[in-house]
């Protein structure tokens, strides 16, 4: 089973791009599973189900969605494998810019859009900087000069990645992207695998439900600003 | 380290884009990298190993930008098959300075043909077409490189989201392409754009307040002068506010291969040939004939007439009497 982790800022076009790739993979007769991770709410699972692929969704609620991702992804991979998927795709939104779902030796994709502004690539952490493939969407809305400037900013923070422009609506570039998916990591289990980058350390009193403000309520892993 | 940063300012850009602080000093770049605090790197979300790898990749990419681009003397499309599987049975070679129009109804496969070229297809797309560059199976670098893009595509939408003036915007683009003497290139582009645009604009006009014609003029001048891509794809140049003939001439002069999806009769006749797309395949190739070129003159007259009427509407005139137009 080929497995890829796909992540990117909210509304960057992850689902749209994945749907276009699903169409291309289905045209090649492939069986596909998708696992969607989000915090509070998502309708993406319905869009995937409409395409006739197998879907699971996980809502992290009060937990950091990426921490939640990493505690669940191994069983999701097993689920995909047991259900005979030839491709398994995980979609997760990078919300804190410092966590990243990418796993060593597993093809890692980051989706980012031209409208997010040229300052955005450097603000995103390992989710973008350690991805193997970076997909830039919404190129139809901006001029070619802006597309080039944006791509050069992405290239600056992840010079080793394959950078592609894909249109999530028309599917321009999706066929080409699909041929990269065909070379994605082929696995049966995530046993023994490691994250590409550690997730931010937490475990202060606030992680444990503290709501009161003030020094006396702060315990555990606390750090102070230099004012 | 100060010397390196002066000679290669992009190194500082690279380091700061990872959130690192660069203090120019006597330290060598090597010792700067050796002495980065691992806890600080952890905070920034990057490992030392990955930073070094990225730095090497980045330098390699930067050095590649200043390499001269391989010259594309010929682009060959070897036919595949249409949607019903019938062979296209053509081999078509395009040369720099040629203007080729692509015509056909929606869904016929125009965008697919353009995408086959951009992807330098090798029988691995639904059409099974093959693309050769200079008569040979091209290097894979054309597919993924951001520096060596084979094709620059002029969007149909000319919106800008950046909050910059026309001059700042073009300078930023020039800098990202590491051109030598960006100042001169920027001035050249702004001047060209003004020659193409119906209405002049100042360098400090915000890009977001340019008119449709002005944006198009700016992007065509930018493409002609800044882009190294040997092929220009144009999805229709709208009529309003831009001298289309001059715009095409500018791209032709820069020795680009120009592929244009259009159903505009004037643009179609300005092209050297028209590829007629039907059912996913190239159905016919029409060379613009002598008779057609003659008709271009009267079409242009017609166009000038319409333009004059448009201007009268713009200036608040009526169209009750259009005899003398
Ligand atoms: N114009 C344009 N719009 C796009 C493109 N790709 C996606 N969109 C639109 O952007 C919006 C968000 O796209 P989604 O695919 O839902 O984004 P997402 O990253 O999956 O969003 P979340 O899962 O909610 O984080 C939708 O309205 C899409 O139609 C594109 O290439 N061009
Ligand atoms: N020769 C072909 N064989 C199979 N599918 C094709 C072929 N040519 C085009 N298509 C498909 O037909 C659809 C419409 O083509 P497109 O290029 O978008 O048309 P247009 O740009 O002319 O509106 C696309 O999904 C494209 O991949
Ligand atoms: Mg989504
Ligand atoms: Mg099209
Ligand atoms: Zn987090
Ligand atoms: Zn906490």
Coordinates of C-alpha atoms and ligand atoms in Angstrom, one line a residue:
Chain A
X1 CA 0.0 0.0 0.0
X2 CA 1.3 3.4 -0.9
X3 CA 1.0 5.9 1.9
X4 CA 1.4 9.6 1.8
X5 CA 0.9 12.3 4.5
X6 CA -0.7 15.5 3.1
X7 CA -0.8 18.6 5.2
X8 CA -1.1 22.3 4.8
X9 CA -2.6 25.4 6.3
X10 CA -6.4 25.5 6.6
X11 CA -8.2 26.1 3.2
X12 CA -5.0 25.9 1.2
X13 CA -6.6 23.4 -1.2
X14 CA -5.6 20.0 0.3
X15 CA -9.0 18.3 -0.3
X16 CA -9.4 19.8 -3.7
X17 CA -6.0 18.5 -4.8
X18 CA -6.5 15.1 -3.2
X19 CA -9.9 14.8 -5.0
X20 CA -8.3 15.5 -8.4
X21 CA -5.6 12.9 -7.7
X22 CA -8.2 10.4 -6.6
X23 CA -10.0 10.9 -9.9
X24 CA -6.8 10.2 -11.8
X25 CA -5.9 7.2 -9.6
X26 CA -9.5 5.8 -10.0
X27 CA -9.1 6.1 -13.8
X28 CA -6.2 3.7 -13.4
X29 CA -8.4 1.4 -11.4
X30 CA -6.8 1.9 -8.0
X31 CA -8.5 1.3 -4.6
X32 CA -8.0 4.3 -2.3
X33 CA -8.5 5.1 1.4
X34 CA -8.4 8.6 3.0
X35 CA -8.1 9.6 6.6
X36 CA -9.0 13.1 7.4
X37 CA -7.8 14.7 10.7
X38 CA -9.2 18.0 12.0
X39 CA -10.0 19.7 15.3
X40 CA -13.6 20.6 15.6
X41 CA -15.5 19.8 12.5
X42 CA -15.0 18.8 8.9
X43 CA -17.2 17.9 5.9
X44 CA -14.2 16.7 3.9
X45 CA -15.1 13.1 4.7
X46 CA -18.4 13.5 2.8
X47 CA -16.6 14.8 -0.3
X48 CA -14.3 11.8 -0.2
X49 CA -17.1 9.4 0.4
X50 CA -18.9 10.8 -2.7
X51 CA -15.9 9.7 -4.8
X52 CA -16.4 6.2 -3.6
X53 CA -13.2 5.9 -1.6
X54 CA -12.9 4.5 1.9
X55 CA -12.9 7.2 4.5
X56 CA -12.1 7.6 8.2
X57 CA -12.2 10.9 10.1
X58 CA -10.6 11.8 13.4
X59 CA -11.5 15.0 15.3
X60 CA -9.0 15.9 17.9
X61 CA -11.2 18.2 20.0
X62 CA -9.3 19.5 23.0
X63 CA -6.0 18.0 21.9
X64 CA -3.4 19.3 19.5
X65 CA -4.5 17.8 16.2
X66 CA -1.0 16.8 15.2
X67 CA -0.4 15.0 18.5
X68 CA -3.7 13.3 18.0
X69 CA -2.6 12.4 14.5
X70 CA 0.6 10.7 15.6
X71 CA -1.2 8.7 18.3
X72 CA -3.7 7.4 15.7
X73 CA -1.9 7.1 12.4
X74 CA -0.4 3.6 13.0
X75 CA -3.9 2.1 13.4
X76 CA -5.2 4.0 10.4
X77 CA -2.4 2.5 8.2
X78 CA -3.3 -1.0 9.5
X79 CA -7.0 -0.2 8.7
X80 CA -6.1 0.8 5.1
X81 CA -3.9 -2.2 4.6
X82 CA -6.5 -4.6 6.0
X83 CA -9.1 -3.1 3.7
X84 CA -7.1 -3.7 0.6
X85 CA -6.3 -0.1 -0.2
X86 CA -3.6 0.4 -2.8
X87 CA -3.3 4.0 -1.8
X88 CA -3.8 5.6 1.6
X89 CA -3.7 9.3 2.0
X90 CA -3.9 11.3 5.3
X91 CA -5.1 14.8 5.2
X92 CA -4.4 17.1 8.2
X93 CA -4.4 20.8 8.6
X94 CA -1.2 22.3 10.1
X95 CA -2.6 24.6 12.8
X96 CA 0.2 25.5 15.0
X97 CA 2.9 25.8 12.3
X98 CA 5.4 24.0 14.5
X99 CA 3.8 20.5 14.6
X100 CA 4.1 18.4 11.5
X101 CA 2.7 15.0 10.7
X102 CA 5.5 14.0 8.4
X103 CA 7.1 10.7 9.0
X104 CA 10.6 9.5 8.0
X105 CA 10.6 7.4 4.8
X106 CA 6.9 8.2 4.2
X107 CA 6.2 10.5 1.2
X108 CA 5.4 13.9 2.7
X109 CA 3.3 16.4 0.9
X110 CA 2.6 20.0 1.9
X111 CA -0.1 22.1 0.2
X112 CA 0.2 25.8 0.3
X113 CA -1.6 28.5 -1.7
X114 CA -0.5 31.5 -3.7
X115 CA -3.0 33.7 -1.9
X116 CA -1.5 33.2 1.6
X117 CA 1.2 35.8 0.9
X118 CA 4.9 35.6 0.2
X119 CA 5.7 35.9 3.9
X120 CA 3.9 32.6 4.7
X121 CA 6.4 30.0 3.5
X122 CA 9.0 31.0 6.1
X123 CA 6.5 31.1 8.9
X124 CA 5.5 27.5 8.4
X125 CA 7.7 25.0 10.2
X126 CA 8.6 21.3 9.5
X127 CA 5.3 20.7 7.8
X128 CA 6.6 22.7 4.8
X129 CA 10.4 22.7 5.4
X130 CA 10.7 18.9 5.6
X131 CA 8.1 17.9 2.9
X132 CA 9.3 15.9 -0.1
X133 CA 6.7 17.5 -2.4
X134 CA 5.3 21.0 -2.1
X135 CA 2.1 21.8 -4.0
X136 CA 1.2 25.3 -4.7
X137 CA -2.5 26.0 -5.4
X138 CA -4.7 28.8 -6.6
X139 CA -2.2 29.9 -9.3
X140 CA -5.2 30.8 -11.5
X141 CA -6.0 33.8 -9.2
X142 CA -2.6 35.5 -9.5
X143 CA -0.3 36.7 -12.2
X144 CA 2.6 34.5 -13.5
X145 CA 5.1 36.9 -11.8
X146 CA 3.4 36.4 -8.4
X147 CA 3.5 32.6 -8.9
X148 CA 7.2 32.8 -9.6
X149 CA 8.0 34.9 -6.6
X150 CA 5.9 32.7 -4.4
X151 CA 7.5 29.5 -5.7
X152 CA 11.0 31.1 -5.1
X153 CA 10.0 31.8 -1.5
X154 CA 9.0 28.2 -1.1
X155 CA 12.2 27.0 -2.7
X156 CA 14.1 29.1 -0.2
X157 CA 12.8 27.3 2.8
X158 CA 12.7 23.8 1.2
X159 CA 15.2 23.8 -1.6
X160 CA 15.3 20.0 -1.8
X161 CA 11.6 19.5 -2.5
X162 CA 9.8 19.0 -5.7
X163 CA 7.6 22.1 -6.1
X164 CA 4.6 21.9 -8.3
X165 CA 1.7 24.2 -9.2
X166 CA -1.6 22.4 -9.2
X167 CA -5.1 23.9 -9.7
X168 CA -7.5 22.3 -7.2
X169 CA -10.5 23.3 -9.3
X170 CA -9.6 22.6 -12.9
X171 CA -7.1 19.9 -12.0
X172 CA -4.3 21.4 -14.0
X173 CA -1.2 19.6 -12.9
X174 CA -3.0 16.9 -11.0
X175 CA -2.2 14.3 -13.6
X176 CA 1.5 15.1 -13.3
X177 CA 1.2 15.0 -9.5
X178 CA -0.4 11.6 -9.7
X179 CA 2.6 10.1 -11.4
X180 CA 4.6 11.2 -8.3
X181 CA 2.1 9.4 -6.1
X182 CA 2.7 6.3 -8.0
X183 CA 6.3 6.4 -6.7
X184 CA 5.2 7.1 -3.1
X185 CA 6.4 5.0 -0.1
X186 CA 5.1 1.4 -0.2
X187 CA 4.4 0.0 3.3
X188 CA 2.3 -2.4 5.3
X189 CA 2.7 -0.9 8.7
X190 CA 4.2 2.1 10.5
X191 CA 5.8 -0.1 13.2
X192 CA 9.2 1.2 14.0
X193 CA 8.8 4.5 12.0
X194 CA 9.7 7.9 13.4
X195 CA 8.4 11.4 13.0
X196 CA 10.6 13.6 10.8
X197 CA 10.6 16.2 13.6
X198 CA 9.6 16.3 17.2
X199 CA 6.4 18.0 18.1
X200 CA 6.6 21.0 20.5
X201 CA 7.0 20.1 24.1
X202 CA 4.0 20.9 26.3
X203 CA 2.9 19.7 29.6
X204 CA 2.4 22.8 31.7
X205 CA -0.5 23.4 34.1
X206 CA -2.6 24.8 31.2
X207 CA -2.2 21.6 29.2
X208 CA -3.9 19.9 32.2
X209 CA -6.9 22.2 32.2
X210 CA -5.7 25.1 34.3
X211 CA -7.6 28.3 33.4
X212 CA -6.5 30.8 36.0
X213 CA -3.9 33.4 35.1
X214 CA -0.9 34.2 37.3
X215 CA 2.5 32.9 38.3
X216 CA 1.2 30.8 41.2
X217 CA -0.9 28.7 38.8
X218 CA 2.0 28.0 36.4
X219 CA 3.8 24.7 36.8
X220 CA 5.6 22.3 34.6
X221 CA 7.2 23.2 31.3
X222 CA 6.9 27.0 31.4
X223 CA 8.9 29.6 29.4
X224 CA 8.9 33.4 29.8
X225 CA 9.2 36.1 27.2
X226 CA 12.2 38.4 27.3
X227 CA 10.6 41.8 27.8
Chain B
X1 CA 31.4 36.0 6.9
X2 CA 30.6 39.7 6.2
X3 CA 32.3 39.3 2.8
X4 CA 30.2 36.3 1.8
X5 CA 27.0 38.1 2.8
X6 CA 27.9 41.1 0.7
X7 CA 28.7 39.0 -2.3
X8 CA 25.8 36.6 -1.9
X9 CA 23.0 38.5 -0.2
X10 CA 20.7 35.5 -0.7
X11 CA 22.6 33.5 1.9
X12 CA 21.3 35.9 4.6
X13 CA 17.8 35.7 3.2
X14 CA 18.0 32.0 3.4
X15 CA 19.2 32.0 7.0
X16 CA 16.7 34.5 8.2
X17 CA 13.8 32.7 6.5
X18 CA 14.5 29.9 9.0
X19 CA 14.3 32.4 11.8
X20 CA 18.0 32.5 12.4
X21 CA 19.7 35.7 13.3
X22 CA 22.7 36.7 11.3
X23 CA 25.3 39.0 12.8
X24 CA 28.0 39.8 10.3
X25 CA 31.3 39.4 11.9
X26 CA 34.7 37.8 11.6
X27 CA 33.3 34.2 12.0
X28 CA 33.4 32.1 9.0
X29 CA 30.1 30.7 7.6
X30 CA 31.3 27.3 8.6
X31 CA 31.8 28.2 12.2
X32 CA 28.5 30.1 12.3
X33 CA 26.8 26.9 11.2
X34 CA 28.8 24.7 13.6
X35 CA 28.0 26.9 16.6
X36 CA 24.2 27.1 16.2
X37 CA 22.4 26.3 19.4
X38 CA 20.6 23.0 19.1
X39 CA 17.8 24.1 21.4
X40 CA 17.3 27.3 19.4
X41 CA 17.1 25.1 16.2
X42 CA 14.6 22.8 17.9
X43 CA 12.5 25.9 18.7
X44 CA 12.7 26.9 15.1
X45 CA 11.5 23.5 14.0
X46 CA 14.6 22.4 12.1
X47 CA 17.4 20.0 12.8
X48 CA 21.0 20.8 12.2
X49 CA 21.3 18.0 9.7
X50 CA 18.3 19.2 7.8
X51 CA 19.5 22.8 7.8
X52 CA 22.8 21.8 6.3
X53 CA 21.1 19.7 3.7
X54 CA 18.7 22.6 2.8
X55 CA 21.6 25.0 2.7
X56 CA 23.5 22.8 0.2
X57 CA 20.4 22.3 -2.0
X58 CA 19.7 26.1 -1.8
X59 CA 23.2 27.0 -2.9
X60 CA 23.0 24.5 -5.7
X61 CA 19.7 26.0 -6.9
X62 CA 21.1 29.6 -6.7
X63 CA 24.1 28.7 -8.7
X64 CA 21.9 27.0 -11.3
X65 CA 19.9 30.2 -11.8
X66 CA 22.9 32.1 -13.0
X67 CA 23.8 29.3 -15.4
X68 CA 22.8 30.1 -18.9
X69 CA 19.6 28.2 -19.9
X70 CA 20.0 25.5 -22.5
X71 CA 18.8 27.1 -25.7
X72 CA 15.7 25.6 -27.2
X73 CA 16.0 25.7 -31.0
X74 CA 13.1 23.3 -31.7
X75 CA 10.2 21.8 -29.9
X76 CA 8.7 18.7 -31.4
X77 CA 5.3 17.2 -30.7
X78 CA 5.0 13.6 -31.7
X79 CA 1.3 12.7 -32.0
X80 CA -0.4 10.2 -29.8
X81 CA -4.0 9.4 -30.0
X82 CA -7.3 11.2 -29.5
X83 CA -10.1 10.3 -27.0
X84 CA -11.4 7.5 -29.2
X85 CA -7.9 6.0 -29.6
X86 CA -7.4 7.0 -33.3
X87 CA -3.8 8.0 -33.9
X88 CA -3.0 11.7 -34.5
X89 CA -0.4 10.7 -37.0
X90 CA 1.5 14.0 -36.9
X91 CA 4.9 15.2 -36.0
X92 CA 5.0 18.9 -35.5
X93 CA 8.1 21.0 -34.9
X94 CA 7.9 24.5 -33.5
X95 CA 10.7 27.1 -33.7
X96 CA 11.5 30.2 -31.6
X97 CA 9.7 33.3 -32.8
X98 CA 6.8 31.3 -34.1
X99 CA 3.2 32.1 -33.0
X100 CA 0.9 29.1 -32.9
X101 CA -2.7 29.4 -32.1
X102 CA -4.7 26.5 -30.6
X103 CA -8.4 26.4 -31.4
X104 CA -11.2 24.1 -30.6
X105 CA -14.3 23.9 -28.5
X106 CA -14.3 23.6 -24.7
X107 CA -13.4 20.1 -23.6
X108 CA -11.7 19.3 -26.9
X109 CA -8.2 19.0 -25.3
X110 CA -6.5 22.4 -25.7
X111 CA -5.4 22.6 -22.2
X112 CA -4.2 19.0 -22.3
X113 CA -2.0 19.8 -25.3
X114 CA -0.5 22.7 -23.5
X115 CA 0.0 20.5 -20.4
X116 CA 1.7 17.8 -22.4
X117 CA 4.2 20.4 -23.6
X118 CA 4.8 21.8 -20.1
X119 CA 5.2 18.2 -18.7
X120 CA 7.5 17.3 -21.6
X121 CA 5.3 14.2 -22.0
X122 CA 6.9 10.9 -22.9
X123 CA 3.9 8.8 -23.7
X124 CA 2.9 9.0 -20.0
X125 CA -0.2 11.2 -20.4
X126 CA -3.7 10.3 -21.5
X127 CA -2.9 11.4 -25.1
X128 CA 0.4 9.4 -25.3
X129 CA 2.1 12.3 -27.0
X130 CA 5.9 12.6 -26.9
X131 CA 7.7 15.9 -26.7
X132 CA 11.3 16.4 -27.9
X133 CA 13.5 19.4 -27.3
X134 CA 16.1 20.1 -30.0
X135 CA 15.2 16.7 -31.5
X136 CA 16.0 14.7 -28.4
X137 CA 14.3 13.2 -25.4
X138 CA 14.8 16.0 -22.9
X139 CA 16.4 16.0 -19.5
X140 CA 14.0 15.4 -16.6
X141 CA 15.0 18.7 -15.0
X142 CA 12.4 20.5 -17.2
X143 CA 9.7 18.8 -15.3
X144 CA 10.3 19.9 -11.8
X145 CA 12.8 22.7 -11.7
X146 CA 11.5 26.1 -10.6
X147 CA 14.6 27.8 -12.2
X148 CA 14.4 26.1 -15.5
X149 CA 10.8 26.3 -16.3
X150 CA 10.2 25.3 -19.9
X151 CA 7.0 27.2 -20.1
X152 CA 5.8 30.5 -18.6
X153 CA 2.1 30.8 -18.6
X154 CA 0.3 34.1 -18.8
X155 CA -2.8 33.7 -16.6
X156 CA -6.1 34.7 -18.0
X157 CA -6.8 36.3 -14.6
X158 CA -4.5 39.2 -13.9
X159 CA -5.2 39.8 -10.3
X160 CA -2.5 40.7 -7.8
X161 CA -2.7 40.0 -4.2
X162 CA 0.5 41.7 -3.2
X163 CA 0.3 45.1 -1.8
X164 CA 3.1 46.7 -3.8
X165 CA 3.7 49.4 -6.4
X166 CA 4.3 48.3 -10.0
X167 CA 7.9 49.1 -9.6
X168 CA 8.4 47.3 -6.3
X169 CA 6.5 44.3 -7.6
X170 CA 8.7 43.9 -10.7
X171 CA 11.8 44.5 -8.7
X172 CA 10.9 41.8 -6.3
X173 CA 10.3 39.5 -9.3
X174 CA 13.7 40.4 -10.8
X175 CA 15.4 39.8 -7.5
X176 CA 13.9 36.4 -7.1
X177 CA 15.3 35.6 -10.6
X178 CA 18.7 36.9 -9.5
X179 CA 19.1 39.0 -12.7
X180 CA 22.2 41.1 -13.0
X181 CA 21.3 44.8 -12.9
X182 CA 17.7 44.5 -11.7
X183 CA 17.3 48.3 -11.7
X184 CA 17.8 48.5 -15.4
X185 CA 15.6 45.5 -16.2
X186 CA 12.8 47.0 -14.0
X187 CA 12.9 50.3 -15.8
X188 CA 12.9 48.5 -19.2
X189 CA 9.8 46.5 -18.2
X190 CA 7.9 49.5 -17.0
X191 CA 8.7 51.4 -20.2
X192 CA 7.6 48.5 -22.4
X193 CA 4.4 48.0 -20.4
X194 CA 3.6 51.6 -20.9
X195 CA 4.1 51.3 -24.6
X196 CA 1.7 48.3 -24.7
X197 CA -0.9 49.7 -22.5
X198 CA -3.6 52.0 -23.8
X199 CA -3.4 54.2 -20.8
X200 CA -0.1 55.1 -19.2
X201 CA 0.7 54.4 -15.5
X202 CA 3.3 55.5 -13.1
X203 CA 5.9 53.2 -11.5
X204 CA 4.4 53.9 -8.1
X205 CA 0.9 52.9 -9.0
X206 CA -0.1 50.0 -6.7
X207 CA -0.4 46.8 -8.8
X208 CA -3.9 46.3 -7.3
X209 CA -5.2 49.5 -8.9
X210 CA -3.9 48.8 -12.4
X211 CA -6.6 48.4 -15.1
X212 CA -7.1 45.1 -16.8
X213 CA -5.2 46.3 -19.9
X214 CA -2.4 47.8 -17.8
X215 CA -1.9 44.6 -15.8
X216 CA -1.8 42.5 -19.0
X217 CA 0.7 44.9 -20.5
X218 CA 2.9 44.7 -17.4
X219 CA 2.8 40.9 -17.3
X220 CA 3.6 40.6 -21.0
X221 CA 6.5 43.0 -20.7
X222 CA 7.6 41.1 -17.6
X223 CA 7.4 37.8 -19.3
X224 CA 9.3 39.0 -22.4
X225 CA 12.1 40.6 -20.5
X226 CA 12.5 38.6 -17.2
X227 CA 11.4 35.1 -18.0
X228 CA 14.0 32.7 -19.2
X229 CA 11.4 30.2 -20.2
X230 CA 11.7 29.5 -23.9
X231 CA 8.0 28.9 -24.4
X232 CA 5.2 31.3 -23.6
X233 CA 1.6 30.0 -23.2
X234 CA -1.1 32.6 -23.5
X235 CA -4.7 31.8 -22.8
X236 CA -6.4 34.6 -24.8
X237 CA -5.2 38.2 -24.7
X238 CA -8.3 40.3 -24.2
X239 CA -8.8 43.2 -26.5
X240 CA -9.3 45.9 -24.0
X241 CA -6.6 48.4 -23.1
X242 CA -3.6 46.7 -24.7
X243 CA -2.0 46.7 -28.2
X244 CA -2.1 43.0 -28.9
X245 CA 0.0 43.2 -32.0
X246 CA 2.8 45.0 -30.2
X247 CA 2.5 42.6 -27.3
X248 CA 3.0 39.5 -29.6
X249 CA 5.8 41.3 -31.5
X250 CA 7.6 41.8 -28.2
X251 CA 7.5 38.1 -27.3
X252 CA 8.5 37.1 -30.9
X253 CA 11.4 39.5 -30.7
X254 CA 12.6 37.7 -27.5
X255 CA 12.7 34.5 -29.6
X256 CA 10.1 32.7 -27.7
X257 CA 7.9 29.9 -29.0
X258 CA 4.4 31.3 -28.5
X259 CA 1.4 29.1 -28.0
X260 CA -1.9 30.9 -27.7
X261 CA -5.4 29.5 -27.1
X262 CA -7.7 32.0 -28.8
X263 CA -10.8 32.3 -30.9
X264 CA -10.2 35.9 -31.7
X265 CA -9.9 36.3 -35.5
X266 CA -7.3 39.0 -35.4
X267 CA -5.0 37.1 -33.0
X268 CA -5.6 33.9 -34.9
X269 CA -4.5 35.5 -38.2
X270 CA -1.5 37.0 -36.5
X271 CA -0.3 33.5 -35.8
X272 CA 1.8 31.5 -38.2
X273 CA -0.4 28.4 -37.9
X274 CA -3.4 27.2 -36.1
X275 CA -3.8 23.8 -34.5
X276 CA -7.3 22.6 -34.6
X277 CA -8.1 20.4 -31.7
X278 CA -11.0 17.9 -31.9
X279 CA -11.9 15.1 -29.6
X280 CA -8.6 15.2 -27.7
X281 CA -6.4 15.1 -30.8
X282 CA -4.8 17.6 -33.2
X283 CA -7.2 17.3 -36.1
X284 CA -5.8 19.8 -38.5
X285 CA -2.9 22.2 -38.9
X286 CA -3.9 25.4 -40.8
X287 CA -1.1 27.6 -42.1
X288 CA -2.3 31.3 -42.2
X289 CA -2.7 31.8 -45.9
X290 CA -1.9 34.9 -48.1
X291 CA -5.6 35.5 -48.5
X292 CA -6.2 35.4 -44.8
X293 CA -3.4 37.8 -44.2
X294 CA -5.0 40.2 -46.7
X295 CA -8.2 39.9 -44.7
X296 CA -6.3 40.8 -41.6
X297 CA -6.0 44.3 -42.8
X298 CA -9.8 44.8 -43.1
X299 CA -10.3 43.0 -39.8
X300 CA -7.9 45.4 -38.1
X301 CA -9.8 48.3 -39.6
X302 CA -13.0 46.9 -38.2
X303 CA -11.3 46.5 -34.9
X304 CA -10.0 50.1 -34.9
X305 CA -13.6 51.3 -35.6
X306 CA -15.0 49.4 -32.7
X307 CA -12.2 50.8 -30.5
X308 CA -13.0 54.3 -31.6
X309 CA -16.7 53.7 -30.7
X310 CA -15.6 52.3 -27.3
X311 CA -13.6 55.5 -26.7
X312 CA -16.6 57.6 -27.5
X313 CA -18.7 55.7 -25.0
X314 CA -15.9 56.2 -22.4
X315 CA -15.7 59.9 -22.9
X316 CA -19.5 60.3 -22.5
X317 CA -20.2 60.8 -26.2
X318 CA -23.3 59.4 -27.9
X319 CA -23.4 56.9 -30.8
X320 CA -26.2 58.5 -32.7
X321 CA -24.0 59.4 -35.7
X322 CA -21.4 56.8 -36.6
X323 CA -21.1 57.5 -40.3
X324 CA -17.6 58.9 -40.3
X325 CA -16.0 56.4 -38.0
Ligands
LIG1 N1 -9.3 29.5 -7.5 C1 -8.9 28.3 -6.9 N2 -9.5 27.9 -5.8 C2 -9.1 26.8 -5.2 C3 -8.0 26.0 -5.7 N3 -7.8 25.0 -4.9 C4 -8.8 25.0 -4.0 N4 -9.6 26.1 -4.1 C5 -10.7 26.5 -3.3 O1 -10.2 26.8 -2.0 C6 -11.2 26.5 -1.0 C7 -10.6 25.6 0.0 O2 -10.2 24.3 -0.6 P1 -10.1 23.0 0.2 O3 -9.7 21.9 -0.8 O4 -11.4 22.7 0.9 O5 -9.0 23.3 1.2 P2 -8.4 22.4 2.4 O6 -7.0 22.7 2.5 O7 -8.8 21.0 2.2 O8 -9.2 23.0 3.7 P3 -9.4 22.4 5.1 O9 -9.4 20.9 5.0 O10 -10.6 22.9 5.6 O11 -8.2 22.9 5.9 C8 -12.3 25.8 -1.8 O12 -13.3 26.8 -2.0 C9 -11.7 25.4 -3.1 O13 -12.7 25.4 -4.1 C10 -7.3 26.6 -6.9 O14 -6.3 26.0 -7.4 N5 -7.8 27.7 -7.4
LIG2 N1 -6.3 12.4 -26.3 C1 -6.9 12.4 -25.2 N2 -7.2 11.2 -24.6 C2 -7.9 11.1 -23.4 N3 -8.3 12.2 -22.7 C3 -8.1 13.4 -23.3 C4 -7.4 13.6 -24.5 N4 -7.2 14.9 -24.7 C5 -7.9 15.5 -23.7 N5 -8.4 14.6 -22.8 C6 -9.1 14.9 -21.6 O1 -10.3 15.6 -21.9 C7 -10.6 16.6 -20.9 C8 -10.9 18.0 -21.6 O2 -9.7 18.5 -22.1 P1 -9.1 20.0 -21.9 O3 -7.7 20.0 -22.4 O4 -9.4 20.4 -20.5 O5 -10.1 20.8 -23.0 P2 -10.1 22.3 -23.3 O6 -8.9 23.0 -22.7 O7 -10.1 22.3 -24.8 O8 -11.4 22.8 -22.8 C9 -9.5 16.6 -19.9 O9 -9.9 15.8 -18.8 C10 -8.4 15.9 -20.7 O10 -7.4 15.3 -19.8
LIG3 MG1 -9.8 19.7 3.5
LIG4 MG1 -8.9 24.6 -21.3
LIG5 ZN1 0.9 21.5 17.7
LIG6 ZN1 0.7 23.5 28.2

